[in-house]
Each structure stands twice: as C-alpha cells, then as structure tokens.
Amino acid sequence: MFTYSIVQLARRHAARLDRPLRHALVNMYKPMMRMPCIFHRWVERWLRKWRTLSVLIEVENAEGMEAVAKAERDHFRMKVRHHFRHVPFYSARVTPAAIEQLLEHPKVKKVYLNRQVKALLNNAVPSANAKHVAVNGTELSGKGVTIAIVDTGIYPHPDLEGRIAAFVDFVNGRTTPYDDNGHGTHCAGDAAGNGRMSDGLYAGPAYEANLIGVKVLDRSGSGTLETIIRGIEWCIDYNKKNSAKRIHIISLSLGGEPQPFPIENDDPLVQVAERAWEQGIVVCAAAGNEGPNYGTISSPGISDRIITVGALDDHDTAATRADDEVASFSSRGPTEYGVTKPDLVVPGVNIISLRAPRSFLDKMNKQSRVGDHYISMSGTSMATPICAGIVALMLQAKPNATPDEIKQALKDGADLWKGRDPNVYGAGYVNAKRAIEQLLQR
C-alpha cells in the first residue's frame, strides 16, 4: 500500500497537509482492499484525477494565489469556491493530482481538509451577578450594543422583537431570519432575550442589545471550516460598511477538534477569530463539552487572545455559590500549545432560553420544553452567549473599551476559588458587576 502514489503524496508532504486531510487521502484506498490487484493501477489513476475533496488552501503571497489559479486551469475537476479576504485562504474542491501540483509550489503554505465543526435562563443571569447592574444610577441592558450569533440562525421569537438587526445565511442562502436547528435561537436568548413571554423571568443579561444572525451551521448543527470562516469574515466586512451600527461582539457556541499544528496560529479558525479581535470585535468562544478530561479545549477556543468560556453548574441556586462547581462536561485545558484555558466559567447547566418551534432540537427534545416559548439546554454553548451578554453590558458602560481590556476586566472581576485548577475554572466564576467595576477603573 505504501507504494501507491497518493500515499506517497501524503507521506512526502506530511508537514503541509493537515492530519485529517492525510487520513482522507489514505482512506481513498479502502475500497481497493476488496478488489483484485490487477485493477489497482487503473483505479488509482481514476482516483488521482476524478475523486475530489473539500479543502482550504493557505497561500503566502500573490505567487501562491497564482499557483491556485493555475492548478484550477490545469485540473478540470478542481473548483475554487471562495477566496477569503481577511485570512490567506481559498476554499476549493480538489483532486489528489491537483493537491500534488499545489504542493510543488513553495508559496502554497498548507492544505487543510474542510472538516466538520459542530454546535457545542432563569437562575443563570442572577448567578452571574448580571441582573440589575447599574452605573451612575442607570441600569445596564446592552442598549446600543450589537452581538453577532454565529450559529444555526435565529428564529424571530417575541422576546427578540425589533432587535434582529441583520441576518445572513451561508448554508441555504435565505435572507429572512430562521433557525431550523434551534441552537442559535437559544444562544440569542441566553445573551439578549428580554423575557417578554415569561414576565421577565427568562431574560438574558443584555435584554436591550441588538442581534445579528449569522447562519453557518445546518439543520443538524454541523458546519465546516469554510462556512464558519465566511461567517466571521462577513462580520468584519459588515463593520466596514456599517461603522455607525457595527458588530461589537461575536458569540461562537461551536467548535471542532483541535489539530496538532506546529503553532497555534496554523489553525484556520484561530486565524480568523483573532483577525476579528484585531479589528476591535470581542470574540467569545465555547471551551467545548469534552470534559472532564484535560487537554480538550475546542478550536477556536484554543486561541490565546479570544475569550474562552467554560460551563459552571450553579445547581439552580442563585443566592449562594457554596454548592457551585464546574460542569462535568466542560472542557479543560491546557491547550496543545500550553495555554491555560478556559479564561473563566459561566453558568451553563439547565439554562432556560428561547425555543424555535418545529426546529430539529425542538422536535428531538420535547421533554425539555418550558411552556410554549422556552426550552432548557446545557453546555458551554449556553455559557458562551451569557458571557457575550455580559460583555455587552461592559461595552454599554464603556463604549471605547478594547477587546483586551474587556477580557482582562472579566478575569480580574471573577470570583476566585482558592486552590482550584485554572485549567478547569480559568480565572474563576464570572461576576458581571465586579467586571464592570474593574473596567471603569482602567
């Protein structure tokens, strides 16, 4: 088997092919194990020229861009889908022969499999000390702040009426807000639901913030590197076109298994999340739900710059923190690159938030419905938008605060547990009131 040319390609260029792509190339030969050897050479020639894989191609400069264009001209089965503007990537369908030609060019840096990425409020808000937080006698509500929910979409729930400022769909191309999975709607409510249909009981911290739905995950809650990168880039470009009504926060309740790249910033999701951060957008990402094992932080939460959020179980007791503990499912650090994560923990167990009627999760979890308008879910997916809602309060209090200042104030304002492992709890349990006080002192 090791004499096959595609296997040799994977071995020869191992450093410039990510591990999932190397495995995908080698797995092309599996059907050949069940056929006579006399057919192998013919089948391999067919595989090289006809079988395609969905990939991301990273280039270094204009010469690399031309190499991609030439490969597309030379291989009729290769098709470039998208050229990203803020990170040096193309998405494309390519044959093994096209991959080989690309890797012969020194300015083609790396090729990645366009792998799958998945989606990972009653007592939660008061438990985070985020209810009725006031500055100079004015209660903070997130008014004037915009949060992008990069997820499965947003259902136009009554608790969000008039506050879905924009919607874009990278899965089905629809133009009006919807959510066929339900995860994104729940996250939107975690951050900014106003509790209208529950007399204010199930309200998020930023109950007057605006929301933007960026659909990058499908009905089953799955997406790809390509759709997520496109979604985050869209947020960056949105701010260039709408400077007066810009996106202030991106909430990413999604993640993929991190790959063992030589350095953290080889990860495409890390690159685009950090580009948004550099453009002044606060990025909150879920730590993942692979606990209690260590070293399980999801990508892009492995980034050392963005805010990575773990989940806390407050046992539905807002009045006391004596029984609070990290949720067993919450992913632990350190990352592959030795970075301590998560940055902090936020309530994420049995969170009651907005229901998207007839969505996938709504149908699959009828027992979790709370009345007609709400549903209960758990995960770092729920903790992350609650953190994003708290960030909205912070930005309302100090609109010119930078992402780095926001992150540091959140960590400095967290409630600490002495002797607790920072790779489990991060800086501690989020305390919105203290974080805002820390921010205003800077």
Short mmCIF file of C-alpha atoms in Angstrom, two decimals:
data_model
loop_
_atom_site.label_atom_id
_atom_site.label_comp_id
_atom_site.label_asym_id
_atom_site.label_seq_id
_atom_site.Cartn_x
_atom_site.Cartn_y
_atom_site.Cartn_z
CA MET A 1 0.00 0.00 0.00
CA PHE A 2 2.84 2.40 0.78
CA THR A 3 3.93 2.25 -2.88
CA TYR A 4 0.68 3.89 -4.02
CA SER A 5 1.26 7.40 -5.30
CA ILE A 6 -1.43 9.07 -3.18
CA VAL A 7 0.04 7.51 -0.03
CA GLN A 8 3.48 8.71 -1.12
CA LEU A 9 1.98 12.18 -1.63
CA ALA A 10 0.62 12.17 1.95
CA ARG A 11 3.97 11.00 3.36
CA ARG A 12 6.17 13.29 1.25
CA HIS A 13 4.18 16.45 2.07
CA ALA A 14 3.07 15.50 5.59
CA ALA A 15 4.15 18.86 7.04
CA ARG A 16 1.99 20.79 4.56
CA LEU A 17 -1.13 18.61 4.78
CA ASP A 18 -3.11 18.69 7.99
CA ARG A 19 -3.72 15.36 9.69
CA PRO A 20 -7.42 14.97 8.72
CA LEU A 21 -6.51 15.54 5.06
CA ARG A 22 -3.67 12.99 5.20
CA HIS A 23 -6.11 10.46 6.64
CA ALA A 24 -8.71 11.28 3.97
CA LEU A 25 -6.16 10.74 1.21
CA VAL A 26 -5.02 7.39 2.57
CA ASN A 27 -8.60 6.25 3.14
CA MET A 28 -9.27 6.61 -0.59
CA TYR A 29 -7.63 3.21 -0.95
CA LYS A 30 -10.02 1.33 1.34
CA PRO A 31 -12.31 0.11 -1.49
CA MET A 32 -9.25 -1.28 -3.29
CA MET A 33 -8.63 -3.72 -0.45
CA ARG A 34 -11.67 -5.68 -1.67
CA MET A 35 -10.72 -5.93 -5.34
CA PRO A 36 -8.10 -7.96 -7.27
CA CYS A 37 -4.65 -6.36 -7.53
CA ILE A 38 -4.90 -6.34 -11.31
CA PHE A 39 -7.34 -3.43 -11.08
CA HIS A 40 -5.38 -1.33 -8.57
CA ARG A 41 -3.29 0.68 -11.02
CA TRP A 42 -6.31 1.60 -13.12
CA VAL A 43 -8.39 2.54 -10.04
CA GLU A 44 -5.56 4.65 -8.64
CA ARG A 45 -5.27 6.63 -11.88
CA TRP A 46 -9.01 7.27 -11.67
CA LEU A 47 -8.75 8.36 -8.02
CA ARG A 48 -5.96 10.83 -8.75
CA LYS A 49 -7.87 12.62 -11.48
CA TRP A 50 -11.52 12.22 -10.52
CA ARG A 51 -12.03 11.84 -6.77
CA THR A 52 -12.37 15.25 -5.09
CA LEU A 53 -12.04 16.50 -1.54
CA SER A 54 -13.26 19.74 0.02
CA VAL A 55 -10.22 21.68 1.32
CA LEU A 56 -8.86 25.03 2.42
CA ILE A 57 -5.66 26.17 0.69
CA GLU A 58 -3.38 28.57 2.57
CA VAL A 59 -1.08 30.73 0.44
CA GLU A 60 1.76 33.09 1.36
CA ASN A 61 1.50 35.81 -1.28
CA ALA A 62 0.43 36.67 -4.83
CA GLU A 63 2.60 33.87 -6.23
CA GLY A 64 0.66 31.39 -4.14
CA MET A 65 -2.59 32.88 -5.42
CA GLU A 66 -1.43 32.39 -8.99
CA ALA A 67 -0.47 28.79 -8.18
CA VAL A 68 -4.06 28.15 -7.08
CA ALA A 69 -5.41 29.74 -10.26
CA LYS A 70 -3.06 27.66 -12.42
CA ALA A 71 -4.00 24.43 -10.69
CA GLU A 72 -7.66 25.21 -11.32
CA ARG A 73 -6.90 25.74 -15.01
CA ASP A 74 -4.85 22.55 -15.24
CA HIS A 75 -7.29 20.23 -13.46
CA PHE A 76 -10.83 20.36 -14.79
CA ARG A 77 -12.21 18.62 -11.68
CA MET A 78 -10.77 21.30 -9.37
CA LYS A 79 -13.12 24.13 -8.49
CA VAL A 80 -12.27 27.14 -6.30
CA ARG A 81 -15.36 28.14 -4.30
CA HIS A 82 -14.29 31.17 -2.29
CA HIS A 83 -11.31 33.47 -1.79
CA PHE A 84 -11.25 34.75 1.78
CA ARG A 85 -10.37 38.40 2.25
CA HIS A 86 -9.10 38.61 5.83
CA VAL A 87 -7.15 35.36 6.07
CA PRO A 88 -4.92 33.93 3.29
CA PHE A 89 -7.15 31.01 2.30
CA TYR A 90 -9.12 29.63 -0.60
CA SER A 91 -11.84 27.03 -0.29
CA ALA A 92 -11.95 24.53 -3.13
CA ARG A 93 -12.77 21.03 -4.27
CA VAL A 94 -9.57 19.38 -5.44
CA THR A 95 -8.31 16.07 -6.76
CA PRO A 96 -5.17 14.36 -5.37
CA ALA A 97 -3.41 15.31 -8.61
CA ALA A 98 -4.30 18.96 -8.05
CA ILE A 99 -3.09 18.78 -4.43
CA GLU A 100 0.23 17.41 -5.65
CA GLN A 101 0.63 20.27 -8.13
CA LEU A 102 -0.26 22.84 -5.49
CA LEU A 103 2.29 21.48 -3.03
CA GLU A 104 5.03 21.62 -5.63
CA HIS A 105 4.79 25.41 -5.39
CA PRO A 106 6.75 26.89 -2.44
CA LYS A 107 4.25 29.72 -1.88
CA VAL A 108 1.38 27.35 -1.19
CA LYS A 109 1.83 27.11 2.55
CA LYS A 110 -0.58 24.35 3.60
CA VAL A 111 -3.71 22.46 2.57
CA TYR A 112 -6.39 21.60 5.16
CA LEU A 113 -9.39 19.29 4.96
CA ASN A 114 -12.56 21.40 5.13
CA ARG A 115 -13.51 19.42 8.21
CA GLN A 116 -16.75 19.48 10.13
CA VAL A 117 -17.40 21.85 13.06
CA LYS A 118 -20.40 21.43 15.36
CA ALA A 119 -22.56 23.39 17.70
CA LEU A 120 -21.44 22.61 21.15
CA LEU A 121 -32.22 31.47 31.62
CA ASN A 122 -33.66 31.62 34.80
CA ASN A 123 -31.03 31.30 37.56
CA ALA A 124 -28.05 31.75 35.22
CA VAL A 125 -28.27 35.54 34.96
CA PRO A 126 -28.55 36.35 38.68
CA SER A 127 -25.95 33.66 39.42
CA ALA A 128 -23.52 35.54 37.17
CA ASN A 129 -24.33 38.74 39.10
CA ALA A 130 -25.55 40.22 35.81
CA LYS A 131 -29.09 41.23 36.80
CA HIS A 132 -29.92 44.86 37.62
CA VAL A 133 -26.33 46.08 37.21
CA ALA A 134 -26.33 49.88 37.32
CA VAL A 135 -23.76 52.59 36.56
CA ASN A 136 -24.42 56.13 37.76
CA GLY A 137 -27.98 55.19 38.59
CA THR A 138 -28.73 53.73 35.13
CA GLU A 139 -29.42 50.02 34.79
CA LEU A 140 -27.29 48.42 32.08
CA SER A 141 -29.22 46.49 29.43
CA GLY A 142 -26.87 46.22 26.46
CA LYS A 143 -28.69 49.03 24.66
CA GLY A 144 -26.69 50.32 21.69
CA VAL A 145 -24.50 47.20 21.57
CA THR A 146 -24.74 44.55 18.82
CA ILE A 147 -23.97 40.85 19.26
CA ALA A 148 -23.46 38.53 16.27
CA ILE A 149 -24.66 34.99 16.98
CA VAL A 150 -22.58 32.87 14.58
CA ASP A 151 -24.53 29.64 14.78
CA THR A 152 -27.60 27.86 13.31
CA GLY A 153 -29.63 31.03 12.75
CA ILE A 154 -32.15 32.94 14.85
CA TYR A 155 -35.90 32.35 14.95
CA PRO A 156 -37.82 35.66 15.22
CA HIS A 157 -39.01 35.00 18.76
CA PRO A 158 -41.30 37.54 20.51
CA ASP A 159 -38.55 38.08 23.13
CA LEU A 160 -36.30 39.43 20.34
CA GLU A 161 -38.90 41.52 18.52
CA GLY A 162 -37.41 44.53 16.74
CA ARG A 163 -33.84 43.68 17.70
CA ILE A 164 -32.63 41.30 14.94
CA ALA A 165 -30.73 43.97 13.03
CA ALA A 166 -29.48 41.75 10.18
CA PHE A 167 -29.36 38.14 9.05
CA VAL A 168 -27.12 36.23 6.64
CA ASP A 169 -27.24 32.56 5.71
CA PHE A 170 -24.13 30.69 4.49
CA VAL A 171 -25.91 27.32 4.47
CA ASN A 172 -29.12 27.74 2.46
CA GLY A 173 -28.82 31.31 1.20
CA ARG A 174 -32.06 32.54 2.74
CA THR A 175 -32.47 36.22 3.54
CA THR A 176 -35.02 36.35 6.37
CA PRO A 177 -34.26 35.16 9.92
CA TYR A 178 -34.98 31.50 10.69
CA ASP A 179 -33.45 28.63 12.66
CA ASP A 180 -34.05 25.05 11.54
CA ASN A 181 -31.94 23.62 14.38
CA GLY A 182 -32.84 25.74 17.42
CA HIS A 183 -29.37 26.06 18.91
CA GLY A 184 -28.71 29.59 17.65
CA THR A 185 -32.09 30.84 18.88
CA HIS A 186 -31.39 29.51 22.37
CA CYS A 187 -27.99 31.23 22.31
CA ALA A 188 -29.55 34.50 21.16
CA GLY A 189 -31.89 34.38 24.14
CA ASP A 190 -29.06 33.46 26.52
CA ALA A 191 -27.35 36.69 25.53
CA ALA A 192 -30.19 39.10 24.86
CA GLY A 193 -33.70 37.71 25.35
CA ASN A 194 -35.92 40.20 27.17
CA GLY A 195 -38.23 37.65 28.82
CA ARG A 196 -41.34 39.23 27.33
CA MET A 197 -43.22 35.91 27.16
CA SER A 198 -42.26 34.98 30.74
CA ASP A 199 -42.90 38.30 32.50
CA GLY A 200 -39.15 38.91 32.51
CA LEU A 201 -38.23 35.61 34.18
CA TYR A 202 -36.16 34.15 31.34
CA ALA A 203 -34.23 37.23 30.27
CA GLY A 204 -30.60 37.38 29.19
CA PRO A 205 -28.13 39.92 30.60
CA ALA A 206 -28.24 42.26 27.57
CA TYR A 207 -32.01 42.36 27.18
CA GLU A 208 -31.97 45.51 25.00
CA ALA A 209 -28.95 44.65 22.83
CA ASN A 210 -29.31 44.20 19.09
CA LEU A 211 -28.60 40.85 17.47
CA ILE A 212 -27.30 39.72 14.10
CA GLY A 213 -27.90 36.16 12.98
CA VAL A 214 -25.06 34.58 11.02
CA LYS A 215 -26.11 31.08 9.97
CA VAL A 216 -23.05 28.86 9.45
CA LEU A 217 -24.40 25.56 10.83
CA ASP A 218 -27.08 23.42 9.20
CA ARG A 219 -30.25 21.81 10.49
CA SER A 220 -28.29 19.11 12.33
CA GLY A 221 -25.97 21.68 13.95
CA SER A 222 -23.00 20.94 11.71
CA GLY A 223 -20.89 23.23 9.55
CA THR A 224 -17.44 23.35 8.03
CA LEU A 225 -14.33 25.44 8.40
CA GLU A 226 -15.38 27.23 5.22
CA THR A 227 -18.84 28.31 6.40
CA ILE A 228 -17.58 29.48 9.78
CA ILE A 229 -14.66 31.45 8.35
CA ARG A 230 -17.02 33.04 5.84
CA GLY A 231 -19.38 33.96 8.68
CA ILE A 232 -16.69 35.64 10.76
CA GLU A 233 -15.28 37.45 7.72
CA TRP A 234 -18.78 38.69 6.95
CA CYS A 235 -18.88 40.25 10.44
CA ILE A 236 -15.59 42.04 9.82
CA ASP A 237 -16.82 43.36 6.47
CA TYR A 238 -20.19 44.33 7.96
CA ASN A 239 -18.39 46.73 10.29
CA LYS A 240 -16.59 48.38 7.39
CA LYS A 241 -19.93 49.05 5.71
CA ASN A 242 -21.87 49.93 8.88
CA SER A 243 -19.44 51.85 11.08
CA ALA A 244 -22.26 53.65 12.90
CA LYS A 245 -24.06 50.38 13.77
CA ARG A 246 -21.17 47.96 13.99
CA ILE A 247 -20.95 44.49 15.47
CA HIS A 248 -19.28 44.72 18.87
CA ILE A 249 -19.27 41.06 19.93
CA ILE A 250 -19.16 37.68 18.17
CA SER A 251 -20.52 34.69 20.10
CA LEU A 252 -19.20 31.31 18.90
CA SER A 253 -21.00 28.42 20.57
CA LEU A 254 -19.33 25.97 18.22
CA GLY A 255 -16.03 24.21 17.87
CA GLY A 256 -14.00 21.46 16.31
CA GLU A 257 -11.36 19.07 17.50
CA PRO A 258 -8.02 20.94 17.60
CA GLN A 259 -5.29 19.55 15.40
CA PRO A 260 -1.63 19.19 16.47
CA PHE A 261 -0.27 22.02 14.36
CA PRO A 262 3.31 23.22 14.98
CA ILE A 263 1.96 26.54 16.29
CA GLU A 264 -1.48 27.65 17.47
CA ASN A 265 -1.93 30.16 14.66
CA ASP A 266 -1.68 27.48 11.99
CA ASP A 267 -5.30 26.69 12.88
CA PRO A 268 -7.60 28.42 10.32
CA LEU A 269 -10.34 29.09 12.88
CA VAL A 270 -7.85 30.66 15.28
CA GLN A 271 -6.55 32.89 12.48
CA VAL A 272 -9.95 34.29 11.55
CA ALA A 273 -11.15 34.65 15.17
CA GLU A 274 -8.01 36.62 16.02
CA ARG A 275 -8.42 38.76 12.91
CA ALA A 276 -11.87 39.79 14.18
CA TRP A 277 -10.32 40.51 17.60
CA GLU A 278 -7.68 42.71 15.96
CA GLN A 279 -10.49 44.61 14.22
CA GLY A 280 -11.96 45.53 17.63
CA ILE A 281 -14.63 42.82 17.90
CA VAL A 282 -14.79 40.94 21.22
CA VAL A 283 -14.89 37.21 20.43
CA CYS A 284 -16.35 34.77 22.96
CA ALA A 285 -15.92 31.07 22.14
CA ALA A 286 -17.08 27.89 23.84
CA ALA A 287 -14.45 25.79 25.57
CA GLY A 288 -16.19 22.60 24.42
CA ASN A 289 -18.13 19.77 26.02
CA GLU A 290 -15.41 17.09 26.16
CA GLY A 291 -14.72 17.21 29.92
CA PRO A 292 -13.76 16.04 32.43
CA ASN A 293 -10.56 15.07 30.58
CA TYR A 294 -7.76 17.62 30.39
CA GLY A 295 -6.44 18.98 27.09
CA THR A 296 -9.89 19.01 25.48
CA ILE A 297 -10.44 22.70 24.61
CA SER A 298 -12.12 23.06 21.20
CA SER A 299 -10.93 25.21 18.31
CA PRO A 300 -11.13 28.23 18.07
CA GLY A 301 -11.27 28.38 21.89
CA ILE A 302 -7.60 27.34 21.91
CA SER A 303 -6.67 30.87 20.83
CA ASP A 304 -4.61 32.68 23.45
CA ARG A 305 -6.27 36.00 22.54
CA ILE A 306 -10.04 35.49 22.47
CA ILE A 307 -12.28 34.78 25.49
CA THR A 308 -12.78 31.06 26.04
CA VAL A 309 -15.77 30.17 28.19
CA GLY A 310 -16.25 27.08 30.34
CA ALA A 311 -19.54 26.00 31.91
CA LEU A 312 -20.44 26.13 35.59
CA ASP A 313 -23.23 24.24 37.35
CA ASP A 314 -24.90 26.58 39.84
CA HIS A 315 -27.40 23.87 40.90
CA ASP A 316 -30.19 26.42 40.33
CA THR A 317 -29.22 28.35 43.47
CA ALA A 318 -28.62 31.97 42.57
CA ALA A 319 -28.45 33.09 46.19
CA THR A 320 -25.39 31.05 47.13
CA ARG A 321 -22.20 29.95 45.46
CA ALA A 322 -21.26 27.39 48.09
CA ASP A 323 -22.57 24.50 46.00
CA ASP A 324 -21.36 25.76 42.61
CA GLU A 325 -18.89 23.65 40.65
CA VAL A 326 -17.63 23.31 37.12
CA ALA A 327 -19.92 21.23 34.92
CA SER A 328 -18.57 17.73 34.40
CA PHE A 329 -18.82 18.09 30.62
CA SER A 330 -16.95 21.43 30.45
CA SER A 331 -13.67 21.04 28.54
CA ARG A 332 -10.39 21.53 30.38
CA GLY A 333 -7.03 22.95 29.39
CA PRO A 334 -4.23 23.31 28.79
CA THR A 335 -4.32 23.63 25.03
CA GLU A 336 -1.96 21.73 22.75
CA TYR A 337 0.28 24.80 22.93
CA GLY A 338 0.48 25.05 26.71
CA VAL A 339 -2.02 27.90 27.11
CA THR A 340 -4.13 27.84 30.29
CA LYS A 341 -7.82 27.66 29.34
CA PRO A 342 -10.70 28.34 29.79
CA ASP A 343 -10.43 32.02 30.67
CA LEU A 344 -13.41 31.88 33.06
CA VAL A 345 -16.55 29.87 33.76
CA VAL A 346 -20.17 30.96 33.34
CA PRO A 347 -23.42 29.15 34.23
CA GLY A 348 -24.20 26.59 31.54
CA VAL A 349 -26.36 23.84 33.05
CA ASN A 350 -30.16 23.66 32.63
CA ILE A 351 -30.35 27.09 31.03
CA ILE A 352 -33.89 28.08 30.03
CA SER A 353 -33.97 30.24 26.93
CA LEU A 354 -35.79 30.75 23.64
CA ARG A 355 -37.46 27.92 21.77
CA ALA A 356 -37.52 27.76 17.95
CA PRO A 357 -40.78 25.91 17.19
CA ARG A 358 -40.53 22.89 14.86
CA SER A 359 -36.74 23.10 14.74
CA PHE A 360 -34.59 19.98 14.96
CA LEU A 361 -33.75 20.36 18.66
CA ASP A 362 -37.32 21.32 19.50
CA LYS A 363 -38.63 18.10 17.96
CA MET A 364 -35.88 15.93 19.45
CA ASN A 365 -36.19 17.35 22.98
CA LYS A 366 -39.91 17.80 23.62
CA GLN A 367 -39.34 16.89 27.27
CA SER A 368 -37.10 19.98 27.65
CA ARG A 369 -39.75 22.48 26.61
CA VAL A 370 -40.74 25.03 29.24
CA GLY A 371 -44.20 26.30 28.36
CA ASP A 372 -44.82 27.34 24.77
CA HIS A 373 -41.91 29.71 24.25
CA TYR A 374 -38.85 28.32 26.04
CA ILE A 375 -36.64 25.26 26.23
CA SER A 376 -33.90 24.10 28.61
CA MET A 377 -30.41 23.19 27.40
CA SER A 378 -26.95 22.65 28.90
CA GLY A 379 -23.44 23.15 27.54
CA THR A 380 -20.59 25.56 27.13
CA SER A 381 -22.76 26.64 24.17
CA MET A 382 -25.10 28.26 26.70
CA ALA A 383 -22.35 29.72 28.89
CA THR A 384 -20.73 31.49 25.93
CA PRO A 385 -23.62 33.78 24.89
CA ILE A 386 -24.34 34.59 28.54
CA CYS A 387 -20.73 35.80 28.66
CA ALA A 388 -21.32 37.72 25.41
CA GLY A 389 -24.35 39.39 27.01
CA ILE A 390 -22.23 40.43 29.98
CA VAL A 391 -19.65 41.88 27.57
CA ALA A 392 -22.49 43.93 26.05
CA LEU A 393 -23.19 45.44 29.47
CA MET A 394 -19.49 46.25 29.81
CA LEU A 395 -19.40 47.95 26.41
CA GLN A 396 -22.53 49.94 27.23
CA ALA A 397 -20.76 51.16 30.37
CA LYS A 398 -17.51 51.91 28.50
CA PRO A 399 -18.09 52.01 24.72
CA ASN A 400 -14.43 52.64 23.80
CA ALA A 401 -13.09 49.63 25.70
CA THR A 402 -10.82 47.37 23.65
CA PRO A 403 -11.22 43.59 23.45
CA ASP A 404 -8.07 43.13 25.54
CA GLU A 405 -9.43 45.47 28.23
CA ILE A 406 -12.74 43.60 28.29
CA LYS A 407 -11.02 40.23 28.66
CA GLN A 408 -8.74 41.42 31.44
CA ALA A 409 -11.60 43.05 33.37
CA LEU A 410 -13.65 39.84 33.14
CA LYS A 411 -10.75 37.85 34.55
CA ASP A 412 -9.86 40.40 37.22
CA GLY A 413 -13.50 40.67 38.31
CA ALA A 414 -14.12 36.92 38.52
CA ASP A 415 -14.85 35.29 41.86
CA LEU A 416 -11.88 33.09 42.73
CA TRP A 417 -11.72 29.69 44.35
CA LYS A 418 -8.51 29.18 46.27
CA GLY A 419 -6.67 26.04 45.30
CA ARG A 420 -8.83 25.42 42.23
CA ASP A 421 -7.13 24.39 38.98
CA PRO A 422 -7.02 27.27 36.44
CA ASN A 423 -7.22 24.71 33.61
CA VAL A 424 -10.66 23.81 34.95
CA TYR A 425 -12.02 27.13 36.29
CA GLY A 426 -9.87 29.67 34.47
CA ALA A 427 -9.72 32.95 36.41
CA GLY A 428 -12.89 31.94 38.24
CA TYR A 429 -16.66 32.38 38.16
CA VAL A 430 -17.86 35.36 36.11
CA ASN A 431 -19.10 38.31 38.16
CA ALA A 432 -20.61 40.90 35.82
CA LYS A 433 -20.89 43.67 38.41
CA ARG A 434 -17.26 43.37 39.51
CA ALA A 435 -16.04 43.06 35.90
CA ILE A 436 -17.74 46.36 35.04
CA GLU A 437 -16.23 48.00 38.10
CA GLN A 438 -12.80 46.74 37.07
CA LEU A 439 -13.31 48.07 33.54
CA LEU A 440 -14.37 51.53 34.67
CA GLN A 441 -11.27 51.83 36.87
CA ARG A 442 -8.96 51.48 33.86
#
